[in-house]
Coordinates of C-alpha atoms in Angstrom, one line a residue:
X1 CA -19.8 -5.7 0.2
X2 CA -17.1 -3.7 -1.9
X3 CA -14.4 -1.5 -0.4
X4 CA -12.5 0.7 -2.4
X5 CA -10.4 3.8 -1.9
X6 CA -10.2 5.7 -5.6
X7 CA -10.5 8.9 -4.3
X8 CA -7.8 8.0 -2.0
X9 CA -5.3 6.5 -4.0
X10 CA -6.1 9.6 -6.8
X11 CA -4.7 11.9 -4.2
X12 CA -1.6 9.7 -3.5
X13 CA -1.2 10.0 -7.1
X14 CA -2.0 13.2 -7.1
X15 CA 0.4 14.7 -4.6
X16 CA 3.6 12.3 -6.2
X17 CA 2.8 13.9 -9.4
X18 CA 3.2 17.6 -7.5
X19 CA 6.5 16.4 -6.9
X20 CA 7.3 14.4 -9.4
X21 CA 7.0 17.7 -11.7
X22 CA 4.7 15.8 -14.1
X23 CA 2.5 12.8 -14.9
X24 CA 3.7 9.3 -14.1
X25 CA 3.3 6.8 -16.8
X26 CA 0.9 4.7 -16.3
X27 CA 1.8 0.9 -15.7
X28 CA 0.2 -2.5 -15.6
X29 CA 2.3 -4.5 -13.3
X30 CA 2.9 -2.7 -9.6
X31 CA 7.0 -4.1 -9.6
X32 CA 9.9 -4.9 -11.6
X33 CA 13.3 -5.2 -10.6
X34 CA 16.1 -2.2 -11.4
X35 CA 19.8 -2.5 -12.2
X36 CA 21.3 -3.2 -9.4
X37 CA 24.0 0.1 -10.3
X38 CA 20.9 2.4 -9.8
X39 CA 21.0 1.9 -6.5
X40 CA 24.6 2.6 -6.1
X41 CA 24.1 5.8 -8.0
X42 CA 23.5 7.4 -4.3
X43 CA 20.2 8.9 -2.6
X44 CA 17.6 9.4 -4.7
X45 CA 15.7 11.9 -5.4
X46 CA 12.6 10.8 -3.2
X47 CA 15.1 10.0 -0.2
X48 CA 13.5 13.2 1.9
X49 CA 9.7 12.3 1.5
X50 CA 9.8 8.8 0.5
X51 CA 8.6 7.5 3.9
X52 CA 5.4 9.9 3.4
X53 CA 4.8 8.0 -0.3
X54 CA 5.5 5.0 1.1
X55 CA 3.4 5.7 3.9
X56 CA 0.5 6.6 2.1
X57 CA 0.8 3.3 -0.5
X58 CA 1.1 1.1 3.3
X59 CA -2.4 2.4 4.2
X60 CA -3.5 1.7 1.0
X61 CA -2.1 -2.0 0.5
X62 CA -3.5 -2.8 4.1
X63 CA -7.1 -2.3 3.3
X64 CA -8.2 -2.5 -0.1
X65 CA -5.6 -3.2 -2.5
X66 CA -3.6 -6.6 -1.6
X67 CA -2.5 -6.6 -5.2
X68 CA 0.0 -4.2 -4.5
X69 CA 0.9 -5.1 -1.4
X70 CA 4.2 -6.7 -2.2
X71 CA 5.8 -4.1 -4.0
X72 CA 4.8 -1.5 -1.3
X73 CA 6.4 -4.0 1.7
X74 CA 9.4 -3.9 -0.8
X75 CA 9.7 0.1 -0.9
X76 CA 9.0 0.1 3.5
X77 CA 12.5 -2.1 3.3
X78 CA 14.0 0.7 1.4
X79 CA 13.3 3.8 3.4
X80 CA 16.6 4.0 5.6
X81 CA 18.4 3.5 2.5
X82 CA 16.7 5.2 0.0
X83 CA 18.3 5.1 -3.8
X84 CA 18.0 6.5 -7.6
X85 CA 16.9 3.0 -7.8
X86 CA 14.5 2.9 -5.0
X87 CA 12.9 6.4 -7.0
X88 CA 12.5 4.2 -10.1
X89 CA 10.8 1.4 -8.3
X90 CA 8.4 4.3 -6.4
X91 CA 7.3 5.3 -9.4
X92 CA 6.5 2.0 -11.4
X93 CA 4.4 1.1 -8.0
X94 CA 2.6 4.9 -8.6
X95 CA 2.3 4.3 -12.0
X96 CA 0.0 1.0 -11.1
X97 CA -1.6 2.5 -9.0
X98 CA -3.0 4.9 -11.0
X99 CA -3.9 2.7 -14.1
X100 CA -5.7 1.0 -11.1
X101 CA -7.4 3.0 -9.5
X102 CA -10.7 1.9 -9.3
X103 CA -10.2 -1.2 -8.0
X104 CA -10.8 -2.6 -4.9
X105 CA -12.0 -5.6 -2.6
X106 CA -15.1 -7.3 -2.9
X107 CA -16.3 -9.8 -0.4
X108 CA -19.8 -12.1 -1.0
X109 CA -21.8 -12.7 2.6
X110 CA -24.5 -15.6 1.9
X111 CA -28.3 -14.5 1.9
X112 CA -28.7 -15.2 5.4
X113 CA -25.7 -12.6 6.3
X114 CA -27.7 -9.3 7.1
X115 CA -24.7 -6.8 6.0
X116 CA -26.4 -3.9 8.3
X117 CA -24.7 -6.5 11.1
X118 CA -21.3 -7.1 9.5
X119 CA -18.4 -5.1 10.8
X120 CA -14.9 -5.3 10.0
X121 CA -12.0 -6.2 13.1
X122 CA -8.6 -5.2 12.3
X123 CA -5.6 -6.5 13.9
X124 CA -1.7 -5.9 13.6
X125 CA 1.5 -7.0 14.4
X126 CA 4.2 -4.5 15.0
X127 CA 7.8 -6.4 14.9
X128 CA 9.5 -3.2 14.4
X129 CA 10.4 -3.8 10.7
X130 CA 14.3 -4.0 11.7
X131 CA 13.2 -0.5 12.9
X132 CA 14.1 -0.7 16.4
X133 CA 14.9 2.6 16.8
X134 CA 11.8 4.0 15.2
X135 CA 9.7 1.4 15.7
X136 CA 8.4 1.6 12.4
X137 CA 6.5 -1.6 10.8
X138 CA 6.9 -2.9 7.9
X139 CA 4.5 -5.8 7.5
X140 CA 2.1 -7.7 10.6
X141 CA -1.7 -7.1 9.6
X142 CA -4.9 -9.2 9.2
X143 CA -8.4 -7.9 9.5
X144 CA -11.5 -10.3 9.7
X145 CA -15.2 -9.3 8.3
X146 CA -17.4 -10.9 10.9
X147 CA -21.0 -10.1 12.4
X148 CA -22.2 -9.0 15.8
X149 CA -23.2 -11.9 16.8
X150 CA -19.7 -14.4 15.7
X151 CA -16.9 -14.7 18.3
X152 CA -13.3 -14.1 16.8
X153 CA -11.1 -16.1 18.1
X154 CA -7.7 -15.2 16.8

């Protein structure tokens, strides 16, 4: 069973590139630190939408693309404080994404799995992300391919 989200992750691309006034480079590693004096150089230039970016790149990470997923948890740490060097580490993880974007997950059942009877339970943690105030969660999720007739014990 594959799951993918190109056309997804085409219009997060899409819509950062609206913004972005132009094409992002295309990368082949989602995240690589930044001088440390970028992110003193003030807000950046992202600092108004980047919680809609980082948003989107969140949904993404959580269900099809894990190999991005630490860069994106990186950026959600970033949002209240949102830099010039933040901006350059938002668009390397775009950049990835959009060398990437056909890939996806890909799970194998055994020949006695009938995949018309395989559904997929998602489940999530919300520990505020040292958001109390928003309530906003950074990281907590874990979803579990099983079939109708399997108990989930968690």
């Amino acid at each position: 069973m594959a799951s993918s989200q190109q056309d997804y992750t085409r219009l997060l691309v899409q819509r950062f590139e609206e913004e972005f006034g132009g094409p992002v480079k295309v990368v082949d590693t989602p995240f690589v630190g930044v001088d440390a004096s970028k992110d003193l150089a003030g807000p950046g230039r992202f600092h108004g939408t980047c919680r809609t970016h980082v948003g989107g790149l969140s949904h993404l990470v959580r269900h099809t693309r894990p190999d991005g997923e630490q860069s994106v948890f990186f950026l959600q740490r970033e949002v209240t404080r949102w830099s010039f060097g933040s901006d350059l580490r938002l668009i390397r993880v775009i950049g990835y994404f959009k060398g990437t974007d056909a890939y996806g997950m890909l799970w194998r059942a055994s020949e006695t799995v009938d995949v018309n009877e395989v559904f997929c339970q998602e489940y999530s943690a919300s520990d505020y992300g040292q958001e109390v105030s928003t309530g906003r969660s950074t990281s907590g999720w874990c979803f579990v391919w099983v079939t109708r007739d399997e108990t989930t014990k968690m």
